């Protein structure tokens, strides 16, 4: 737990006041408590987690349940209005911004998006349902994504249109 919190601290620019970092500390504690023995101590930790989770939810507007799976270096930029389903999965080095929803498309179908590594999710984006977001993809601001996004792609618009990312050239033009 402490190694993950240290990595989250670094990923949030070593800013202990970053509200995204606060949410990550509570998230990491929530995941850690599953392994606590004996059961009575685990129940105490669960109570503490639930209180901290609700406080973070009210103060920051970030809903990141410990049931979701989040990789290393997960960054929550510009807190507020962020809702992540407990069924969601994130790879390493992902970044989300304010107003993002990662959740279910239908209540009867409890399947949320699986997000790969190095994915950048813009402000106000909505990722819904049993979809996969490939590695190194960008989800544009306010995009509504309800279909898979392949690796190295950009998804923009409502509903999202997927386009391949342009590779940046290594040779700079000299003019």
JSON list of C-alpha atoms in Angstrom, two decimals:
[
{"chain": "A", "resi": 1, "resn": "UNK", "atom": "CA", "xyz": [0.00, 0.00, 0.00]},
{"chain": "A", "resi": 2, "resn": "UNK", "atom": "CA", "xyz": [2.70, 2.50, 0.95]},
{"chain": "A", "resi": 3, "resn": "UNK", "atom": "CA", "xyz": [4.70, 1.93, -2.23]},
{"chain": "A", "resi": 4, "resn": "UNK", "atom": "CA", "xyz": [1.57, 2.63, -4.28]},
{"chain": "A", "resi": 5, "resn": "UNK", "atom": "CA", "xyz": [0.81, 5.76, -2.26]},
{"chain": "A", "resi": 6, "resn": "UNK", "atom": "CA", "xyz": [4.38, 6.97, -2.74]},
{"chain": "A", "resi": 7, "resn": "UNK", "atom": "CA", "xyz": [4.06, 6.40, -6.50]},
{"chain": "A", "resi": 8, "resn": "UNK", "atom": "CA", "xyz": [0.69, 8.21, -6.52]},
{"chain": "A", "resi": 9, "resn": "UNK", "atom": "CA", "xyz": [2.26, 11.13, -4.64]},
{"chain": "A", "resi": 10, "resn": "UNK", "atom": "CA", "xyz": [4.98, 11.39, -7.29]},
{"chain": "A", "resi": 11, "resn": "UNK", "atom": "CA", "xyz": [2.45, 11.02, -10.13]},
{"chain": "A", "resi": 12, "resn": "UNK", "atom": "CA", "xyz": [0.45, 13.94, -8.69]},
{"chain": "A", "resi": 13, "resn": "UNK", "atom": "CA", "xyz": [3.51, 16.20, -8.84]},
{"chain": "A", "resi": 14, "resn": "UNK", "atom": "CA", "xyz": [4.48, 15.62, -5.21]},
{"chain": "A", "resi": 15, "resn": "UNK", "atom": "CA", "xyz": [1.54, 17.82, -4.19]},
{"chain": "A", "resi": 16, "resn": "UNK", "atom": "CA", "xyz": [-0.02, 16.56, -0.95]},
{"chain": "A", "resi": 17, "resn": "UNK", "atom": "CA", "xyz": [-2.80, 19.10, -1.44]},
{"chain": "A", "resi": 18, "resn": "UNK", "atom": "CA", "xyz": [-3.94, 17.58, -4.75]},
{"chain": "A", "resi": 19, "resn": "UNK", "atom": "CA", "xyz": [-7.45, 16.29, -4.20]},
{"chain": "A", "resi": 20, "resn": "UNK", "atom": "CA", "xyz": [-6.88, 13.55, -6.75]},
{"chain": "A", "resi": 21, "resn": "UNK", "atom": "CA", "xyz": [-4.05, 12.32, -4.52]},
{"chain": "A", "resi": 22, "resn": "UNK", "atom": "CA", "xyz": [-6.39, 12.29, -1.52]},
{"chain": "A", "resi": 23, "resn": "UNK", "atom": "CA", "xyz": [-8.82, 10.09, -3.44]},
{"chain": "A", "resi": 24, "resn": "UNK", "atom": "CA", "xyz": [-5.98, 7.75, -4.39]},
{"chain": "A", "resi": 25, "resn": "UNK", "atom": "CA", "xyz": [-4.84, 7.41, -0.75]},
{"chain": "A", "resi": 26, "resn": "UNK", "atom": "CA", "xyz": [-8.35, 6.36, 0.31]},
{"chain": "A", "resi": 27, "resn": "UNK", "atom": "CA", "xyz": [-8.59, 4.03, -2.71]},
{"chain": "A", "resi": 28, "resn": "UNK", "atom": "CA", "xyz": [-5.25, 2.34, -1.88]},
{"chain": "A", "resi": 29, "resn": "UNK", "atom": "CA", "xyz": [-6.31, 1.96, 1.77]},
{"chain": "A", "resi": 30, "resn": "UNK", "atom": "CA", "xyz": [-9.59, 0.39, 0.64]},
{"chain": "A", "resi": 31, "resn": "UNK", "atom": "CA", "xyz": [-7.74, -2.16, -1.51]},
{"chain": "A", "resi": 32, "resn": "UNK", "atom": "CA", "xyz": [-5.20, -2.88, 1.26]},
{"chain": "A", "resi": 33, "resn": "UNK", "atom": "CA", "xyz": [-7.86, -3.60, 3.90]},
{"chain": "A", "resi": 34, "resn": "UNK", "atom": "CA", "xyz": [-8.96, -6.76, 2.07]},
{"chain": "A", "resi": 35, "resn": "UNK", "atom": "CA", "xyz": [-5.79, -8.50, 3.25]},
{"chain": "A", "resi": 36, "resn": "UNK", "atom": "CA", "xyz": [-6.04, -7.44, 6.91]},
{"chain": "A", "resi": 37, "resn": "UNK", "atom": "CA", "xyz": [-6.25, -10.27, 9.43]},
{"chain": "A", "resi": 38, "resn": "UNK", "atom": "CA", "xyz": [-7.95, -10.96, 11.86]},
{"chain": "A", "resi": 39, "resn": "UNK", "atom": "CA", "xyz": [-11.51, -10.41, 10.65]},
{"chain": "A", "resi": 40, "resn": "UNK", "atom": "CA", "xyz": [-12.42, -8.03, 13.48]},
{"chain": "A", "resi": 41, "resn": "UNK", "atom": "CA", "xyz": [-9.57, -5.69, 12.56]},
{"chain": "A", "resi": 42, "resn": "UNK", "atom": "CA", "xyz": [-10.57, -5.92, 8.88]},
{"chain": "A", "resi": 43, "resn": "UNK", "atom": "CA", "xyz": [-14.12, -4.88, 9.82]},
{"chain": "A", "resi": 44, "resn": "UNK", "atom": "CA", "xyz": [-12.75, -1.87, 11.69]},
{"chain": "A", "resi": 45, "resn": "UNK", "atom": "CA", "xyz": [-10.64, -0.96, 8.64]},
{"chain": "A", "resi": 46, "resn": "UNK", "atom": "CA", "xyz": [-13.72, -1.38, 6.42]},
{"chain": "A", "resi": 47, "resn": "UNK", "atom": "CA", "xyz": [-15.68, 1.04, 8.60]},
{"chain": "A", "resi": 48, "resn": "UNK", "atom": "CA", "xyz": [-12.82, 3.56, 8.47]},
{"chain": "A", "resi": 49, "resn": "UNK", "atom": "CA", "xyz": [-12.61, 3.14, 4.69]},
{"chain": "A", "resi": 50, "resn": "UNK", "atom": "CA", "xyz": [-16.35, 3.74, 4.22]},
{"chain": "A", "resi": 51, "resn": "UNK", "atom": "CA", "xyz": [-16.22, 6.93, 6.29]},
{"chain": "A", "resi": 52, "resn": "UNK", "atom": "CA", "xyz": [-13.12, 8.21, 4.44]},
{"chain": "A", "resi": 53, "resn": "UNK", "atom": "CA", "xyz": [-14.64, 7.28, 1.06]},
{"chain": "A", "resi": 54, "resn": "UNK", "atom": "CA", "xyz": [-17.78, 9.31, 1.81]},
{"chain": "A", "resi": 55, "resn": "UNK", "atom": "CA", "xyz": [-15.74, 12.29, 3.06]},
{"chain": "A", "resi": 56, "resn": "UNK", "atom": "CA", "xyz": [-13.60, 12.26, -0.11]},
{"chain": "A", "resi": 57, "resn": "UNK", "atom": "CA", "xyz": [-16.71, 11.89, -2.25]},
{"chain": "A", "resi": 58, "resn": "UNK", "atom": "CA", "xyz": [-18.32, 14.96, -0.62]},
{"chain": "A", "resi": 59, "resn": "UNK", "atom": "CA", "xyz": [-15.21, 17.17, -0.48]},
{"chain": "A", "resi": 60, "resn": "UNK", "atom": "CA", "xyz": [-13.69, 16.37, -3.88]},
{"chain": "A", "resi": 61, "resn": "UNK", "atom": "CA", "xyz": [-16.55, 15.12, -6.02]},
{"chain": "A", "resi": 62, "resn": "UNK", "atom": "CA", "xyz": [-14.52, 12.02, -6.86]},
{"chain": "A", "resi": 63, "resn": "UNK", "atom": "CA", "xyz": [-16.17, 8.62, -6.65]},
{"chain": "A", "resi": 64, "resn": "UNK", "atom": "CA", "xyz": [-13.47, 5.95, -6.99]},
{"chain": "A", "resi": 65, "resn": "UNK", "atom": "CA", "xyz": [-14.54, 2.76, -5.20]},
{"chain": "A", "resi": 66, "resn": "UNK", "atom": "CA", "xyz": [-11.87, 0.31, -4.12]},
{"chain": "A", "resi": 67, "resn": "UNK", "atom": "CA", "xyz": [-13.58, -2.43, -6.17]},
{"chain": "A", "resi": 68, "resn": "UNK", "atom": "CA", "xyz": [-12.32, -0.79, -9.38]},
{"chain": "A", "resi": 69, "resn": "UNK", "atom": "CA", "xyz": [-8.86, -1.91, -10.46]},
{"chain": "A", "resi": 70, "resn": "UNK", "atom": "CA", "xyz": [-6.41, 0.92, -11.00]},
{"chain": "A", "resi": 71, "resn": "UNK", "atom": "CA", "xyz": [-2.82, 0.56, -12.21]},
{"chain": "A", "resi": 72, "resn": "UNK", "atom": "CA", "xyz": [0.26, 2.48, -11.16]},
{"chain": "A", "resi": 73, "resn": "UNK", "atom": "CA", "xyz": [0.72, 6.22, -11.77]},
{"chain": "A", "resi": 74, "resn": "UNK", "atom": "CA", "xyz": [-3.02, 6.85, -12.07]},
{"chain": "A", "resi": 75, "resn": "UNK", "atom": "CA", "xyz": [-3.57, 10.62, -12.06]},
{"chain": "A", "resi": 76, "resn": "UNK", "atom": "CA", "xyz": [-6.78, 12.46, -11.34]},
{"chain": "A", "resi": 77, "resn": "UNK", "atom": "CA", "xyz": [-6.40, 15.98, -12.73]},
{"chain": "A", "resi": 78, "resn": "UNK", "atom": "CA", "xyz": [-8.85, 18.77, -12.03]},
{"chain": "A", "resi": 79, "resn": "UNK", "atom": "CA", "xyz": [-11.07, 17.05, -9.49]},
{"chain": "A", "resi": 80, "resn": "UNK", "atom": "CA", "xyz": [-14.85, 17.22, -9.46]},
{"chain": "A", "resi": 81, "resn": "UNK", "atom": "CA", "xyz": [-17.70, 15.24, -10.95]},
{"chain": "A", "resi": 82, "resn": "UNK", "atom": "CA", "xyz": [-15.60, 12.11, -11.49]},
{"chain": "A", "resi": 83, "resn": "UNK", "atom": "CA", "xyz": [-17.51, 8.83, -11.24]},
{"chain": "A", "resi": 84, "resn": "UNK", "atom": "CA", "xyz": [-15.83, 5.46, -11.75]},
{"chain": "A", "resi": 85, "resn": "UNK", "atom": "CA", "xyz": [-17.76, 2.20, -11.59]},
{"chain": "A", "resi": 86, "resn": "UNK", "atom": "CA", "xyz": [-16.52, -0.51, -9.28]},
{"chain": "A", "resi": 87, "resn": "UNK", "atom": "CA", "xyz": [-16.43, -2.79, -12.33]},
{"chain": "A", "resi": 88, "resn": "UNK", "atom": "CA", "xyz": [-13.96, -0.57, -14.24]},
{"chain": "A", "resi": 89, "resn": "UNK", "atom": "CA", "xyz": [-10.32, -1.50, -14.86]},
{"chain": "A", "resi": 90, "resn": "UNK", "atom": "CA", "xyz": [-7.47, 0.89, -15.61]},
{"chain": "A", "resi": 91, "resn": "UNK", "atom": "CA", "xyz": [-3.95, 0.09, -16.78]},
{"chain": "A", "resi": 92, "resn": "UNK", "atom": "CA", "xyz": [-0.80, 1.95, -15.77]},
{"chain": "A", "resi": 93, "resn": "UNK", "atom": "CA", "xyz": [-0.08, 5.64, -16.43]},
{"chain": "A", "resi": 94, "resn": "UNK", "atom": "CA", "xyz": [-3.68, 6.70, -17.03]},
{"chain": "A", "resi": 95, "resn": "UNK", "atom": "CA", "xyz": [-4.96, 10.24, -16.50]},
{"chain": "A", "resi": 96, "resn": "UNK", "atom": "CA", "xyz": [-8.54, 11.42, -16.04]},
{"chain": "A", "resi": 97, "resn": "UNK", "atom": "CA", "xyz": [-9.96, 14.91, -15.66]},
{"chain": "A", "resi": 98, "resn": "UNK", "atom": "CA", "xyz": [-13.04, 16.53, -14.18]},
{"chain": "A", "resi": 99, "resn": "UNK", "atom": "CA", "xyz": [-16.50, 15.42, -15.22]},
{"chain": "A", "resi": 100, "resn": "UNK", "atom": "CA", "xyz": [-15.38, 11.98, -16.40]},
{"chain": "A", "resi": 101, "resn": "UNK", "atom": "CA", "xyz": [-17.74, 9.03, -16.03]},
{"chain": "A", "resi": 102, "resn": "UNK", "atom": "CA", "xyz": [-16.45, 5.49, -16.48]},
{"chain": "A", "resi": 103, "resn": "UNK", "atom": "CA", "xyz": [-19.38, 3.20, -15.91]},
{"chain": "A", "resi": 104, "resn": "UNK", "atom": "CA", "xyz": [-22.18, 0.94, -16.91]},
{"chain": "A", "resi": 105, "resn": "UNK", "atom": "CA", "xyz": [-24.24, 1.43, -20.03]},
{"chain": "A", "resi": 106, "resn": "UNK", "atom": "CA", "xyz": [-27.19, -0.50, -18.56]},
{"chain": "A", "resi": 107, "resn": "UNK", "atom": "CA", "xyz": [-27.90, -1.39, -14.94]},
{"chain": "A", "resi": 108, "resn": "UNK", "atom": "CA", "xyz": [-28.90, -4.93, -15.96]},
{"chain": "A", "resi": 109, "resn": "UNK", "atom": "CA", "xyz": [-25.46, -5.44, -17.53]},
{"chain": "A", "resi": 110, "resn": "UNK", "atom": "CA", "xyz": [-22.85, -4.86, -14.79]},
{"chain": "A", "resi": 111, "resn": "UNK", "atom": "CA", "xyz": [-19.84, -4.51, -17.11]},
{"chain": "A", "resi": 112, "resn": "UNK", "atom": "CA", "xyz": [-17.75, -1.35, -17.24]},
{"chain": "A", "resi": 113, "resn": "UNK", "atom": "CA", "xyz": [-14.89, -0.30, -19.55]},
{"chain": "A", "resi": 114, "resn": "UNK", "atom": "CA", "xyz": [-11.44, -1.86, -19.48]},
{"chain": "A", "resi": 115, "resn": "UNK", "atom": "CA", "xyz": [-8.87, 0.84, -20.10]},
{"chain": "A", "resi": 116, "resn": "UNK", "atom": "CA", "xyz": [-5.35, 0.05, -21.26]},
{"chain": "A", "resi": 117, "resn": "UNK", "atom": "CA", "xyz": [-2.02, 1.65, -20.36]},
{"chain": "A", "resi": 118, "resn": "UNK", "atom": "CA", "xyz": [-1.09, 5.28, -21.10]},
{"chain": "A", "resi": 119, "resn": "UNK", "atom": "CA", "xyz": [-4.67, 6.42, -21.75]},
{"chain": "A", "resi": 120, "resn": "UNK", "atom": "CA", "xyz": [-5.53, 10.11, -21.40]},
{"chain": "A", "resi": 121, "resn": "UNK", "atom": "CA", "xyz": [-9.22, 10.86, -20.79]},
{"chain": "A", "resi": 122, "resn": "UNK", "atom": "CA", "xyz": [-10.34, 14.45, -21.40]},
{"chain": "A", "resi": 123, "resn": "UNK", "atom": "CA", "xyz": [-12.68, 16.54, -19.27]},
{"chain": "A", "resi": 124, "resn": "UNK", "atom": "CA", "xyz": [-16.34, 15.56, -19.41]},
{"chain": "A", "resi": 125, "resn": "UNK", "atom": "CA", "xyz": [-15.77, 12.32, -21.30]},
{"chain": "A", "resi": 126, "resn": "UNK", "atom": "CA", "xyz": [-18.17, 9.42, -20.77]},
{"chain": "A", "resi": 127, "resn": "UNK", "atom": "CA", "xyz": [-17.00, 5.83, -21.26]},
{"chain": "A", "resi": 128, "resn": "UNK", "atom": "CA", "xyz": [-19.90, 3.45, -20.92]},
{"chain": "A", "resi": 129, "resn": "UNK", "atom": "CA", "xyz": [-20.51, -0.27, -21.15]},
{"chain": "A", "resi": 130, "resn": "UNK", "atom": "CA", "xyz": [-18.49, -3.38, -21.97]},
{"chain": "A", "resi": 131, "resn": "UNK", "atom": "CA", "xyz": [-15.83, -1.63, -24.06]},
{"chain": "A", "resi": 132, "resn": "UNK", "atom": "CA", "xyz": [-12.05, -1.79, -24.28]},
{"chain": "A", "resi": 133, "resn": "UNK", "atom": "CA", "xyz": [-9.85, 1.27, -24.67]},
{"chain": "A", "resi": 134, "resn": "UNK", "atom": "CA", "xyz": [-6.50, 0.34, -26.21]},
{"chain": "A", "resi": 135, "resn": "UNK", "atom": "CA", "xyz": [-3.07, 1.38, -24.98]},
{"chain": "A", "resi": 136, "resn": "UNK", "atom": "CA", "xyz": [-1.73, 4.86, -25.84]},
{"chain": "A", "resi": 137, "resn": "UNK", "atom": "CA", "xyz": [-5.17, 6.21, -26.72]},
{"chain": "A", "resi": 138, "resn": "UNK", "atom": "CA", "xyz": [-6.67, 9.63, -26.12]},
{"chain": "A", "resi": 139, "resn": "UNK", "atom": "CA", "xyz": [-10.31, 10.23, -25.30]},
{"chain": "A", "resi": 140, "resn": "UNK", "atom": "CA", "xyz": [-11.26, 13.79, -26.21]},
{"chain": "A", "resi": 141, "resn": "UNK", "atom": "CA", "xyz": [-13.10, 16.22, -23.96]},
{"chain": "A", "resi": 142, "resn": "UNK", "atom": "CA", "xyz": [-16.85, 15.54, -23.77]},
{"chain": "A", "resi": 143, "resn": "UNK", "atom": "CA", "xyz": [-16.58, 12.42, -25.96]},
{"chain": "A", "resi": 144, "resn": "UNK", "atom": "CA", "xyz": [-19.19, 9.72, -25.39]},
{"chain": "A", "resi": 145, "resn": "UNK", "atom": "CA", "xyz": [-17.51, 6.39, -26.02]},
{"chain": "A", "resi": 146, "resn": "UNK", "atom": "CA", "xyz": [-19.73, 3.31, -26.29]},
{"chain": "A", "resi": 147, "resn": "UNK", "atom": "CA", "xyz": [-17.59, 1.20, -28.67]},
{"chain": "A", "resi": 148, "resn": "UNK", "atom": "CA", "xyz": [-14.07, -0.21, -28.47]},
{"chain": "A", "resi": 149, "resn": "UNK", "atom": "CA", "xyz": [-11.15, 2.10, -29.17]},
{"chain": "A", "resi": 150, "resn": "UNK", "atom": "CA", "xyz": [-8.08, 0.38, -30.66]},
{"chain": "A", "resi": 151, "resn": "UNK", "atom": "CA", "xyz": [-4.52, 1.08, -29.54]},
{"chain": "A", "resi": 152, "resn": "UNK", "atom": "CA", "xyz": [-2.91, 4.37, -30.58]},
{"chain": "A", "resi": 153, "resn": "UNK", "atom": "CA", "xyz": [-6.24, 6.04, -31.38]},
{"chain": "A", "resi": 154, "resn": "UNK", "atom": "CA", "xyz": [-8.16, 9.20, -30.61]},
{"chain": "A", "resi": 155, "resn": "UNK", "atom": "CA", "xyz": [-11.88, 9.13, -29.80]},
{"chain": "A", "resi": 156, "resn": "UNK", "atom": "CA", "xyz": [-13.73, 12.44, -30.20]},
{"chain": "A", "resi": 157, "resn": "UNK", "atom": "CA", "xyz": [-17.33, 13.57, -30.46]},
{"chain": "A", "resi": 158, "resn": "UNK", "atom": "CA", "xyz": [-20.81, 12.46, -29.47]},
{"chain": "A", "resi": 159, "resn": "UNK", "atom": "CA", "xyz": [-21.04, 9.58, -30.15]},
{"chain": "A", "resi": 160, "resn": "UNK", "atom": "CA", "xyz": [-17.29, 9.19, -30.37]},
{"chain": "A", "resi": 161, "resn": "UNK", "atom": "CA", "xyz": [-15.61, 8.82, -33.73]},
{"chain": "A", "resi": 162, "resn": "UNK", "atom": "CA", "xyz": [-12.35, 6.87, -33.55]},
{"chain": "A", "resi": 163, "resn": "UNK", "atom": "CA", "xyz": [-9.33, 7.99, -35.58]},
{"chain": "A", "resi": 164, "resn": "UNK", "atom": "CA", "xyz": [-5.74, 6.74, -35.55]},
{"chain": "A", "resi": 165, "resn": "UNK", "atom": "CA", "xyz": [-3.24, 8.96, -33.74]},
{"chain": "A", "resi": 166, "resn": "UNK", "atom": "CA", "xyz": [-0.75, 10.71, -35.96]},
{"chain": "A", "resi": 167, "resn": "UNK", "atom": "CA", "xyz": [2.81, 9.71, -35.22]},
{"chain": "A", "resi": 168, "resn": "UNK", "atom": "CA", "xyz": [4.97, 12.70, -34.40]},
{"chain": "A", "resi": 169, "resn": "UNK", "atom": "CA", "xyz": [7.99, 12.93, -36.64]},
{"chain": "A", "resi": 170, "resn": "UNK", "atom": "CA", "xyz": [11.37, 12.87, -34.98]},
{"chain": "A", "resi": 171, "resn": "UNK", "atom": "CA", "xyz": [12.95, 15.15, -37.57]},
{"chain": "A", "resi": 172, "resn": "UNK", "atom": "CA", "xyz": [12.15, 18.79, -37.01]},
{"chain": "A", "resi": 173, "resn": "UNK", "atom": "CA", "xyz": [11.58, 20.86, -40.10]},
{"chain": "A", "resi": 174, "resn": "UNK", "atom": "CA", "xyz": [14.12, 23.62, -40.49]},
{"chain": "A", "resi": 175, "resn": "UNK", "atom": "CA", "xyz": [12.74, 26.75, -42.08]}
]
